[in-house]
Coordinates of C-alpha atoms and ligand atoms in Angstrom, one line a residue:
M249 CA -15.6 7.2 21.9
I250 CA -16.0 10.9 23.1
L251 CA -17.2 11.3 26.6
F252 CA -19.3 14.2 27.5
I253 CA -20.6 14.8 31.0
T254 CA -23.2 17.4 31.0
L255 CA -24.9 19.5 33.7
M256 CA -28.6 18.9 33.8
M257 CA -30.3 21.8 32.2
T258 CA -29.0 23.8 29.4
S259 CA -32.4 24.7 27.8
H260 CA -32.8 28.4 27.7
C261 CA -35.9 28.5 29.9
F262 CA -34.0 27.4 32.7
L263 CA -31.0 29.5 32.6
N264 CA -32.2 32.6 34.4
G265 CA -32.2 33.0 38.3
A266 CA -28.9 31.5 38.7
S267 CA -28.6 33.3 41.9
A268 CA -31.4 31.5 43.4
E269 CA -30.1 28.0 42.2
N270 CA -28.4 26.8 45.4
M271 CA -30.8 28.7 47.9
G272 CA -33.0 26.1 49.7
L273 CA -36.4 27.2 50.5
E274 CA -37.7 27.4 54.2
R275 CA -39.6 24.3 55.0
I276 CA -42.8 24.4 57.0
K277 CA -44.8 21.5 58.4
K278 CA -48.0 22.9 57.9
C279 CA -49.4 26.2 56.7
S280 CA -50.5 28.8 59.1
T281 CA -51.8 32.3 59.8
K282 CA -50.0 34.2 62.4
C283 CA -50.8 37.8 64.0
S284 CA -48.8 39.9 66.5
Q285 CA -48.9 38.5 70.1
G286 CA -52.0 39.5 71.7
L287 CA -54.1 39.7 68.6
G288 CA -56.2 36.7 67.9
C289 CA -56.8 35.9 64.3
K290 CA -58.3 33.2 62.4
T291 CA -59.0 32.4 58.6
K292 CA -62.4 31.8 57.1
P293 CA -63.4 31.6 53.4
D294 CA -64.6 34.5 51.4
Q295 CA -68.2 35.2 51.0
L296 CA -69.6 33.8 48.0
F297 CA -71.1 37.3 47.1
P298 CA -68.9 39.9 48.9
P299 CA -70.8 43.2 49.2
P300 CA -69.4 46.2 47.4
C301 CA -66.9 48.1 49.1
Q302 CA -67.9 51.0 51.6
N303 CA -66.6 54.5 51.8
P304 CA -63.7 54.5 54.3
A305 CA -64.5 55.3 58.0
A306 CA -63.3 58.5 59.4
D307 CA -60.5 57.0 61.2
L308 CA -59.0 55.5 58.0
N309 CA -58.1 58.8 56.3
A310 CA -55.0 59.6 58.3
S311 CA -52.3 57.0 57.2
P312 CA -52.0 53.9 54.9
V313 CA -53.1 50.6 56.5
F314 CA -50.9 48.0 55.0
H315 CA -47.0 48.6 55.4
N316 CA -44.0 46.7 54.8
V317 CA -45.6 44.0 52.8
S318 CA -43.1 41.2 52.0
L319 CA -43.7 38.1 49.8
S320 CA -41.7 34.9 49.8
T321 CA -42.1 31.1 49.1
V322 CA -41.9 28.5 51.6
M323 CA -42.2 24.7 50.8
S324 CA -43.9 21.7 52.6
C325 CA -43.0 18.3 52.0
E326 CA -44.9 15.0 52.3
G327 CA -41.9 12.7 50.9
R328 CA -38.6 13.3 49.3
Q329 CA -39.9 14.3 45.8
K330 CA -43.3 15.4 47.0
C331 CA -42.9 19.1 48.1
S332 CA -45.3 21.8 47.2
L333 CA -45.0 25.8 47.3
H334 CA -46.7 28.3 49.5
L335 CA -46.8 32.0 49.2
R336 CA -46.0 33.7 52.4
I337 CA -47.2 37.1 52.8
K338 CA -46.1 39.3 55.8
T339 CA -47.3 42.8 56.2
V340 CA -47.6 45.3 59.1
L341 CA -51.2 46.6 59.5
Q342 CA -52.2 49.8 61.2
L343 CA -55.1 48.7 63.3
T344 CA -58.1 50.9 63.9
E345 CA -61.6 50.4 65.3
S346 CA -63.3 50.0 62.1
I347 CA -60.9 47.4 60.8
H348 CA -62.1 43.9 61.8
G349 CA -59.7 41.9 59.6
M350 CA -58.1 41.6 56.3
T351 CA -58.7 39.9 53.0
I352 CA -56.0 38.3 51.0
C353 CA -56.8 37.7 47.3
T354 CA -54.5 36.0 44.9
E355 CA -54.9 35.7 41.1
T356 CA -53.0 34.0 38.4
A357 CA -53.2 34.4 34.6
G358 CA -56.4 32.9 33.5
M359 CA -57.7 31.7 36.9
F360 CA -60.3 33.1 39.1
T361 CA -59.4 35.3 42.0
H362 CA -59.2 33.5 45.2
C363 CA -59.8 35.3 48.6
R364 CA -59.6 34.3 52.2
I365 CA -60.6 36.5 55.2
L366 CA -58.5 36.9 58.3
S367 CA -60.6 38.0 60.9
F368 CA -59.3 39.5 64.3
Q369 CA -60.8 38.4 67.5
K370 CA -63.0 41.3 68.8
A371 CA -61.6 41.6 72.2
S372 CA -57.9 41.7 71.3
R373 CA -58.5 44.0 68.2
E374 CA -60.3 46.5 70.4
S375 CA -57.6 46.5 73.0
M376 CA -54.9 46.9 70.4
S377 CA -56.7 49.5 68.2
G378 CA -54.3 52.3 67.1
Q379 CA -51.4 50.1 67.1
K380 CA -49.2 48.6 64.2
V381 CA -49.8 44.8 64.2
E382 CA -47.8 42.2 62.2
V383 CA -49.8 39.6 60.1
E384 CA -47.9 36.5 58.6
D385 CA -49.9 33.9 56.4
D386 CA -48.4 31.1 54.2
C387 CA -51.6 29.3 53.2
T388 CA -51.7 30.3 49.6
D389 CA -50.6 27.5 47.4
I390 CA -48.5 28.5 44.3
A391 CA -47.0 26.5 41.5
P392 CA -43.4 26.8 40.3
N393 CA -42.9 29.5 37.6
Q394 CA -46.2 31.1 38.4
Q395 CA -46.8 34.8 38.5
V396 CA -49.4 35.7 41.1
Q397 CA -51.1 39.0 41.6
I398 CA -51.6 39.8 45.1
I399 CA -54.4 42.3 46.6
L400 CA -54.7 42.9 50.1
K401 CA -58.0 44.5 51.4
T402 CA -59.4 45.7 54.8
F403 CA -62.4 43.7 56.1
P404 CA -64.8 45.1 55.9
D405 CA -63.8 46.2 52.5
Y406 CA -63.2 49.8 52.4
C407 CA -62.7 51.5 49.1
D408 CA -59.4 52.3 47.9
I409 CA -57.6 51.0 51.0
T410 CA -55.8 48.2 49.2
W411 CA -52.5 47.0 48.6
T412 CA -51.6 45.3 45.3
G413 CA -48.4 43.7 44.0
T414 CA -47.3 40.9 41.7
Y415 CA -45.0 37.9 42.6
D416 CA -43.0 35.6 40.6
A417 CA -42.9 32.0 42.0
P418 CA -39.5 30.4 42.0
K419 CA -38.8 28.6 38.7
C420 CA -37.8 25.0 38.3
N421 CA -34.2 25.8 37.7
N422 CA -34.1 26.3 41.5
E423 CA -31.9 23.3 42.6
D424 CA -34.2 22.8 45.5
L425 CA -37.4 22.6 43.4
R426 CA -35.5 20.5 40.8
R427 CA -34.9 17.8 43.4
H428 CA -38.1 18.0 45.4
V429 CA -41.1 19.3 43.5
S430 CA -42.4 16.6 41.4
Q431 CA -43.3 18.7 38.4
C432 CA -39.8 20.1 38.3
I433 CA -38.0 16.8 38.6
T434 CA -36.7 16.3 35.0
G435 CA -34.0 13.8 35.7
R436 CA -30.3 14.3 34.6
L437 CA -28.9 13.2 31.3
S438 CA -25.4 12.4 30.7
Y439 CA -24.2 10.9 27.3
D440 CA -21.5 9.4 25.4
V441 CA -21.2 10.0 21.7
N442 CA -20.2 7.2 19.4
P443 CA -19.4 9.0 16.1
E444 CA -18.8 6.1 14.0
K445 CA -22.0 4.5 14.8
K446 CA -23.8 7.9 14.9
E447 CA -25.2 7.0 18.3
L448 CA -25.9 8.8 21.5
S449 CA -25.9 6.7 24.8
V450 CA -27.9 8.5 27.2
N451 CA -27.9 7.8 31.1
V452 CA -30.7 9.3 33.3
T453 CA -30.2 9.9 36.9
D454 CA -32.3 11.8 39.7
M455 CA -35.5 11.0 37.8
L456 CA -39.0 11.0 39.2
E457 CA -39.6 7.8 41.3
N458 CA -42.1 5.4 40.2
H459 CA -42.6 6.8 36.9
D460 CA -41.5 5.7 33.2
Y461 CA -39.2 8.1 31.5
H462 CA -39.2 9.3 28.0
L463 CA -36.1 10.2 25.9
R464 CA -36.1 11.7 22.4
L465 CA -33.8 13.3 19.8
C466 CA -35.2 16.6 18.4
H467 CA -34.1 19.6 16.3
K468 CA -34.6 22.9 18.0
H469 CA -36.1 25.6 15.9
F470 CA -39.2 27.4 17.2
I471 CA -40.1 24.1 18.9
C472 CA -38.0 21.1 19.3
A473 CA -39.3 18.9 16.5
G474 CA -38.6 15.1 17.0
T475 CA -36.3 13.5 14.6
G476 CA -38.0 10.0 15.2
A477 CA -35.4 8.7 17.6
N478 CA -36.9 7.9 20.9
A479 CA -36.9 5.4 23.9
L480 CA -39.0 4.6 27.0
I481 CA -37.1 3.7 30.1
K482 CA -39.6 1.6 32.1
K483 CA -39.6 2.5 36.0
E484 CA -38.7 -1.2 36.7
E485 CA -35.6 -1.2 34.6
L486 CA -32.5 -0.8 36.8
V487 CA -30.1 0.7 34.4
K488 CA -31.7 3.8 33.2
R489 CA -30.0 4.0 29.8
A490 CA -30.9 4.2 26.2
T491 CA -29.2 4.6 22.9
L492 CA -30.5 7.0 20.2
P493 CA -29.5 7.2 16.7
Y494 CA -28.8 10.5 14.9
S495 CA -27.9 11.3 11.3
R496 CA -26.0 14.6 11.5
P497 CA -24.2 16.2 14.4
L498 CA -26.3 19.4 14.1
P499 CA -25.8 22.2 16.7
C500 CA -29.8 22.2 17.1
L501 CA -29.7 18.6 17.9
C502 CA -30.9 18.0 21.3
I503 CA -31.6 15.0 23.7
E504 CA -34.7 15.7 25.5
G505 CA -35.9 13.8 28.7
W506 CA -39.1 13.9 30.8
S507 CA -41.2 11.8 33.4
A508 CA -44.2 10.1 31.9
M509 CA -46.7 12.3 33.8
I510 CA -48.9 15.1 32.7
D511 CA -47.3 18.6 32.3
A512 CA -44.0 17.2 33.1
H513 CA -40.9 19.5 32.7
R514 CA -38.3 18.4 30.3
V515 CA -34.5 18.5 30.3
R516 CA -32.9 19.1 27.2
V517 CA -29.2 18.8 26.3
C518 CA -27.5 19.6 23.1
P519 CA -24.5 17.7 22.6
F520 CA -23.3 19.4 19.4
K521 CA -24.3 22.9 20.0
D522 CA -20.7 24.2 19.2
R523 CA -20.5 22.3 16.0
L524 CA -21.4 25.2 13.7
E525 CA -19.3 24.1 10.8
E526 CA -21.9 21.3 10.3
L527 CA -24.2 23.8 9.0
W528 CA -22.3 25.0 6.0
L529 CA -23.2 21.9 4.0
G530 CA -26.0 21.5 1.6
I531 CA -25.1 24.1 -0.7
N532 CA -27.1 23.7 -4.0
F533 CA -26.6 24.9 -7.6
D534 CA -29.2 25.0 -10.3
P535 CA -27.0 25.2 -13.5
L536 CA -29.9 26.1 -15.9
E537 CA -31.2 29.0 -13.6
E538 CA -27.6 29.7 -12.4
V539 CA -29.0 30.0 -8.9
L540 CA -26.7 29.3 -5.9
S541 CA -28.7 28.4 -2.7
W542 CA -28.3 27.3 0.8
E543 CA -30.6 26.7 3.7
P544 CA -29.4 26.4 7.4
A545 CA -30.3 23.1 8.8
C546 CA -30.6 24.9 12.2
P547 CA -31.4 28.5 13.0
V548 CA -28.2 30.5 13.0
A549 CA -27.3 34.1 13.0
A550 CA -24.8 34.4 10.3
A551 CA -23.8 36.5 7.3
V552 CA -23.3 34.7 4.0
A553 CA -21.3 36.3 1.1
L554 CA -19.8 35.1 -2.1
C555 CA -16.1 35.4 -2.5
Q556 CA -13.4 34.5 -4.9
K557 CA -10.6 32.4 -3.4
R558 CA -7.0 33.6 -4.3
E559 CA -4.1 31.3 -4.7
D560 CA -2.8 32.4 -1.0
G561 CA -6.2 31.0 0.5
I562 CA -7.8 34.4 1.1
C563 CA -11.2 34.7 -0.1
E564 CA -12.0 38.1 -1.3
D565 CA -15.7 39.2 -1.1
L566 CA -17.6 39.8 -4.3
P567 CA -19.0 43.3 -4.0
L568 CA -22.8 43.5 -2.5
S569 CA -22.9 39.7 -2.2
S570 CA -23.4 39.7 1.6
Q571 CA -26.7 38.5 3.1
N572 CA -27.8 37.9 6.7
V573 CA -29.4 34.5 7.5
S574 CA -31.2 33.4 10.5
R575 CA -33.5 30.6 9.4
E576 CA -34.5 31.4 5.7
K577 CA -33.1 30.0 2.7
V578 CA -30.3 32.1 1.2
T579 CA -30.1 32.4 -2.6
F580 CA -27.6 34.1 -5.0
T581 CA -29.2 34.4 -8.6
K582 CA -27.0 34.6 -11.8
V583 CA -23.9 33.1 -10.4
D584 CA -21.0 31.9 -12.4
P585 CA -20.0 28.4 -11.3
H586 CA -16.3 29.2 -11.2
P587 CA -14.0 26.8 -9.4
Q588 CA -12.8 29.8 -7.3
L589 CA -16.1 31.2 -6.4
C590 CA -16.9 30.3 -2.9
M591 CA -19.3 31.0 -0.2
K592 CA -18.1 32.7 3.0
F593 CA -20.2 32.0 6.2
T594 CA -19.5 34.4 9.1
A595 CA -20.8 33.7 12.5
G596 CA -19.6 35.7 15.5
S597 CA -15.9 36.3 15.1
Q598 CA -15.4 33.1 12.8
S599 CA -15.5 32.5 9.2
W600 CA -15.7 29.4 7.0
I601 CA -15.3 29.2 3.3
R602 CA -17.0 26.4 1.3
C603 CA -16.3 26.3 -2.5
P604 CA -19.0 24.3 -4.2
F605 CA -17.6 24.4 -7.8
V606 CA -14.1 23.4 -6.7
D607 CA -14.3 20.2 -8.8
G608 CA -14.7 22.3 -12.1
R609 CA -17.9 20.4 -12.8
F610 CA -19.9 23.4 -14.1
Q611 CA -16.9 25.4 -15.3
A612 CA -18.0 27.4 -18.4
L613 CA -14.7 28.6 -19.7
E614 CA -11.7 27.0 -21.1
V615 CA -8.7 29.2 -22.5
A616 CA -6.4 27.4 -24.8
V617 CA -2.9 29.0 -25.4
K618 CA -0.9 27.8 -28.5
I619 CA 2.4 29.2 -29.7
Q620 CA 2.8 29.4 -33.3
Q621 CA 5.3 31.3 -35.5
G622 CA 6.5 33.3 -32.6
H623 CA 3.0 34.4 -31.6
R624 CA 0.9 33.2 -28.7
E625 CA -2.6 32.5 -29.8
V626 CA -5.2 32.3 -27.2
K627 CA -8.4 30.6 -27.8
M628 CA -11.5 30.6 -25.8
L629 CA -14.2 27.9 -25.6
S630 CA -17.2 28.0 -23.5
Q631 CA -19.6 25.1 -22.3
I632 CA -22.4 27.3 -22.5
N633 CA -23.6 30.5 -24.2
A634 CA -22.1 33.4 -22.3
T635 CA -20.6 36.8 -22.5
F636 CA -17.1 37.7 -21.2
S637 CA -15.2 40.7 -20.8
V638 CA -11.6 40.2 -21.7
G639 CA -9.2 42.9 -20.5
L640 CA -5.5 43.1 -21.5
C641 CA -3.5 44.5 -18.7
V642 CA 0.1 45.1 -18.5
K643 CA 2.3 45.1 -15.2
S644 CA 5.2 47.6 -15.2
A645 CA 8.0 48.0 -13.1
T646 CA 6.7 51.0 -11.3
S647 CA 3.3 49.6 -10.6
P648 CA 2.8 46.0 -9.6
M649 CA -0.8 46.3 -10.2
C650 CA -1.8 45.2 -13.6
Q651 CA -3.1 48.3 -15.6
T652 CA -5.7 47.5 -18.0
T653 CA -5.1 48.7 -21.6
E654 CA -8.0 47.5 -23.5
T655 CA -11.2 45.6 -22.9
H656 CA -13.1 43.5 -25.2
Y657 CA -16.7 41.9 -24.8
L658 CA -17.0 38.5 -26.3
R659 CA -20.2 36.7 -26.7
L660 CA -19.3 33.0 -26.8
E661 CA -21.7 30.4 -28.2
K662 CA -21.7 27.1 -26.6
H663 CA -18.7 24.8 -27.7
K664 CA -17.7 27.1 -30.4
S665 CA -14.2 28.2 -29.7
V666 CA -13.2 31.9 -30.6
G667 CA -9.8 33.3 -31.1
L668 CA -8.5 36.3 -29.3
N669 CA -7.4 39.3 -31.4
L670 CA -4.8 40.4 -28.9
T671 CA -2.3 37.9 -29.8
G672 CA 0.5 40.5 -30.9
E673 CA 0.2 42.2 -27.4
L674 CA 0.6 38.9 -25.6
C675 CA 4.0 38.4 -26.8
K676 CA 5.3 41.4 -25.4
G677 CA 5.8 40.2 -22.0
N678 CA 4.1 41.2 -18.5
A679 CA 1.1 41.1 -20.0
C680 CA -2.1 39.5 -18.5
L681 CA -5.6 38.7 -19.6
R682 CA -8.2 39.5 -17.1
I683 CA -11.4 37.4 -18.1
K684 CA -14.7 37.6 -16.3
R685 CA -18.2 36.6 -17.1
V686 CA -20.4 39.6 -17.5
D687 CA -23.8 38.0 -18.2
V688 CA -24.2 36.9 -14.5
K689 CA -24.5 39.0 -11.3
Y690 CA -21.7 37.2 -9.4
A691 CA -18.6 36.2 -11.1
A692 CA -15.1 35.4 -10.3
T693 CA -12.2 37.0 -12.4
D694 CA -9.5 35.0 -14.2
M695 CA -6.0 36.2 -14.7
H696 CA -3.7 34.7 -17.2
C697 CA -0.3 36.0 -17.3
F698 CA 2.3 35.5 -20.0
D699 CA 6.0 35.6 -20.4
K700 CA 7.5 37.0 -23.7
C701 CA 7.3 34.4 -26.4
D702 CA 9.6 35.5 -29.3
Q703 CA 12.6 37.1 -27.7
S704 CA 16.0 35.5 -27.9
F705 CA 18.3 35.5 -24.7
L706 CA 20.7 38.3 -25.8
M707 CA 17.9 40.7 -26.5
L708 CA 16.3 40.2 -23.3
P709 CA 15.8 43.6 -21.4
A710 CA 17.4 42.9 -18.1
T711 CA 15.2 45.0 -16.1
K712 CA 12.2 42.9 -17.1
Q713 CA 13.5 39.4 -16.5
G714 CA 15.2 39.7 -13.5
T715 CA 18.5 38.4 -12.2
W716 CA 18.2 35.2 -14.1
A717 CA 18.3 37.2 -17.5
L718 CA 21.0 39.4 -16.2
T719 CA 23.4 36.7 -15.7
W720 CA 23.0 35.2 -19.1
V721 CA 23.4 38.5 -20.8
I722 CA 27.0 39.0 -19.7
V723 CA 27.8 35.4 -20.6
P724 CA 29.7 35.3 -23.9
I725 CA 27.9 34.0 -26.8
G726 CA 29.9 30.9 -27.5
I727 CA 29.5 29.7 -23.9
C728 CA 26.1 30.8 -23.9
L729 CA 25.0 28.7 -27.1
S730 CA 26.9 25.5 -25.8
A731 CA 25.2 25.9 -22.5
I732 CA 21.8 26.3 -24.1
I733 CA 22.3 23.1 -26.3
T734 CA 23.1 21.1 -23.2
V735 CA 20.4 22.4 -21.2
A736 CA 18.0 21.9 -24.0
L737 CA 19.1 18.2 -24.4
V738 CA 18.6 17.5 -20.5
L739 CA 15.5 19.5 -20.4
H740 CA 13.9 17.6 -23.2
V741 CA 14.2 14.3 -21.3
M742 CA 12.9 15.9 -18.2
L743 CA 10.0 17.7 -20.0
T744 CA 8.7 14.6 -21.6
V745 CA 8.3 13.2 -17.9
Y746 CA 6.9 16.3 -16.9
Q747 CA 4.4 16.6 -19.7
R748 CA 3.2 12.9 -19.1
R749 CA 2.6 13.5 -15.5
K750 CA 0.9 16.8 -16.3
E751 CA -1.5 14.9 -18.9
R752 CA -2.4 12.5 -16.1
G753 CA -3.2 15.2 -13.5
N754 CA -6.5 16.7 -13.4
G755 CA -5.3 20.2 -13.7
G756 CA -5.7 20.1 -17.5
Y757 CA -5.2 18.1 -20.6
C758 CA -2.7 18.4 -23.3
T759 CA -3.2 17.1 -26.9
S760 CA 0.2 16.2 -28.3
E761 CA 0.3 16.2 -32.1
K762 CA 4.0 15.0 -32.4
Q763 CA 3.1 12.9 -35.5
T764 CA 1.8 15.6 -37.7
D765 CA 2.8 18.8 -36.2
S766 CA 5.4 19.9 -33.8
A767 CA 3.2 22.4 -32.2
L768 CA 1.3 21.4 -29.2
N769 CA -2.0 22.6 -27.7
C770 CA -2.6 22.6 -24.2
V771 CA -6.0 23.3 -22.5
V772 CA -6.1 24.1 -19.1
P773 CA -9.1 25.0 -17.1
T774 CA -9.1 28.7 -16.3
I775 CA -8.5 28.4 -12.6
Q776 CA -5.0 27.8 -13.1
T777 CA -2.7 30.8 -13.4
H778 CA 0.1 28.6 -15.1
P779 CA -1.5 27.6 -18.3
A780 CA 0.5 30.1 -20.1
H781 CA 3.7 28.7 -18.8
L782 CA 2.5 25.1 -19.4
G783 CA 1.8 25.9 -23.1
G784 CA 4.9 27.4 -23.3
V785 CA 6.9 24.6 -21.8
I786 CA 5.4 22.0 -24.1
S787 CA 6.0 24.0 -27.3
A788 CA 9.7 23.3 -26.6
H789 CA 9.2 20.9 -29.5
S790 CA 8.8 24.1 -31.7
P791 CA 12.2 24.4 -33.1
Q792 CA 12.5 28.2 -33.2
H793 CA 11.6 29.1 -29.6
G794 CA 12.3 26.0 -27.6
H795 CA 15.0 27.5 -25.6
T796 CA 13.4 30.4 -24.2
E797 CA 10.5 28.4 -22.9
K798 CA 12.6 25.6 -21.5
A799 CA 14.7 28.2 -19.6
N800 CA 11.5 29.6 -18.3
L801 CA 10.7 26.2 -16.7
L802 CA 14.1 26.2 -15.0
S803 CA 13.5 29.7 -13.5
H804 CA 10.2 28.4 -11.8
Ligands
NAG213 C1 -40.9 48.8 57.8 O1 -39.7 48.8 57.0 C2 -39.0 49.8 57.2 C3 -37.7 49.8 56.4 O2 -37.3 48.5 56.0 C4 -38.3 49.8 58.6 O3 -37.7 51.0 59.0 C5 -39.6 49.8 59.6 O4 -39.1 49.4 60.9 C6 -40.6 48.7 59.2 N1 -41.8 48.8 59.9 C7 -42.1 47.8 60.8 C8 -43.4 48.1 61.7 O5 -41.6 46.7 60.8
NAG214 C1 -23.6 5.6 31.8 O1 -23.7 4.4 32.7 C2 -22.8 3.3 32.5 C3 -23.2 2.3 33.5 O2 -24.4 2.2 33.8 C4 -21.4 3.9 32.6 O3 -20.5 2.7 32.3 C5 -21.2 5.0 31.7 O4 -19.9 5.6 31.9 C6 -22.2 6.2 31.9 N1 -22.0 7.0 30.9 C7 -22.1 8.3 31.2 C8 -21.7 9.3 30.1 O5 -22.3 8.9 32.4
NAG215 C1 -26.5 42.3 8.7 O1 -26.6 42.5 10.1 C2 -25.5 43.4 10.6 C3 -25.7 43.6 12.0 O2 -26.6 42.6 12.7 C4 -25.9 44.8 9.8 O3 -25.0 45.6 10.2 C5 -25.8 44.7 8.4 O4 -26.2 45.8 7.8 C6 -26.7 43.4 8.0 N1 -26.5 43.3 6.6 C7 -27.7 43.2 5.6 C8 -27.2 42.9 4.2 O5 -28.8 43.2 6.0
NAG216 C1 -26.9 29.6 -27.7 O1 -26.9 30.6 -28.9 C2 -27.2 30.2 -30.1 C3 -27.2 31.4 -30.9 O2 -27.5 32.6 -30.2 C4 -28.8 29.7 -30.1 O3 -29.1 29.1 -31.2 C5 -28.8 28.4 -28.9 O4 -30.1 28.1 -28.8 C6 -28.2 29.1 -27.7 N1 -28.1 27.8 -26.7 C7 -28.6 27.9 -25.4 C8 -28.4 26.7 -24.7 O5 -29.0 29.0 -24.9
NAG217 C1 -9.0 40.0 -35.7 O1 -8.9 41.2 -36.3 C2 -8.9 41.1 -37.7 C3 -8.2 42.6 -38.2 O2 -8.0 43.6 -37.1 C4 -10.1 41.1 -38.1 O3 -10.1 41.0 -39.5 C5 -10.5 39.6 -37.5 O4 -11.9 39.3 -38.0 C6 -10.6 39.7 -36.1 N1 -10.8 38.4 -35.5 C7 -11.7 38.0 -34.6 C8 -11.9 36.7 -34.3 O5 -12.2 39.0 -34.0

């Protein structure tokens, strides 16, 4: 059981305004309208049909009427979870004889404009005419997350003497609202993951009192789409806990909770949001169309490329195979289902490799190596009709890169084996075959490298065979021969064991034809780079060339 304790809100819509998070709002008992000492003011509703604005009086042309307008939010509460928000408007007003009051209008998206008139008592406004007076009003109700447009006008309404501004009401992520404004109270979720049972046990705290509570699991795409797992915690239940089953720990799998009331805000927690590796499953291959595809189970910003996995584990990108992905299915057409051909997923700075063909199920090509009469014969057999390029390359002491000397193109028909006409070359040593399908868009390249097959020890050019060959060259012939015989006898026993083990392994298969023919065929899937050695080793039964091949095994 892994224990996760989460903070309440992780969904994106609640992440902004973090600075306001811990700021408590000013509380008021009752909304009010206040004017500077001496100026009597009272509010009255707007006229139903306000007259059109009039041209400003002569005393209004000199300077602006509204100064230093400030907007803020205050809260009034009738109970612990029953607070409401009010917009507080403060302004400094340049009072003149023609101004009898002011109008405050507010407008929210899709709603009618709502206005109230603050009228100044006649006696006080006349005595204070020409002065700057302060007006404060907090009787405009606002809702969390609302954007309000505010228009201040003079009363009577003089054209063009207005102040307009917009105000964003605090959002439900504000800690104060989250605790005390009912529509922002979402409850807090904490959970335990039981990976064996694939269950999430969810505890709910700080939920809206006297309301039932909903919980569900959903997959977050454009919206959060329910997975079907849900629970209702009744308000009477003392333990606010429920268990929800999940099928895969996907990064977009979220627990959502909300109070059973209209327009309730929801809390969303995504327990597996860091488990990106869960996404790199579900790679599909259509062997007839040779289409490799993958669809992200969750939206993800990643790059997908094809690559060939080398023996050292590094996966080399195939040229022009990279695609960007977010939500859509990714397809690669005409792909060679080679065991080393893999998909590389890169998200951020991390990469993951998935090799869908590693089991060799769809592998097209088998290369058989047979040694006969001092020649190495290479036969190719394909499970499907396919065209291959077969390059012969040679490694030299000066350049470790294999230099291609000739390239052939072979069209192989399904299940018809074809011999390679390069057999003479392959016995020179340091030669490799580079085989690749050319009738597909994305293919891996196989390398089959060979040792010499028809040389005797004493003829070995020391430079090519390294220290092992050198040692042998200086040993006198007599010692050499007796040593060879001893080694051969010991190795014969060892090799029989080795060969049997090899036959059992899934790396390839060998057909022994001891009864009829001393030559052995060893067929190895092309992923391996040692088939040539294996073929050579087993041909130890061949009388002429056994020693060399056994000795080769020793050196490995
Ligand atoms: C208006 O605001 C400015 C700058 O904040 C300040 O200097 C000025 O005193 C204020 N005016 C009134 C009447 O409060
Ligand atoms: C949930 O609540 C139970 C007791 O009601 C407690 O034992 C468990 O530890 C809680 N789990 C979490 C994740 O808070
Ligand atoms: C994928 O996205 C990266 C950056 O977002 C961009 O540089 C690259 O060109 C894109 N590749 C493709 C194949 O669209
Ligand atoms: C393979 O090729 C042969 C000859 O070209 C053809 O007769 C056969 O139908 C092909 N098989 C498939 C599966 O394409
Ligand atoms: C191999 O080459 C010989 C002559 O160079 C030719 O007669 C033979 O048909 C070739 N075999 C194959 C399988 O290409």
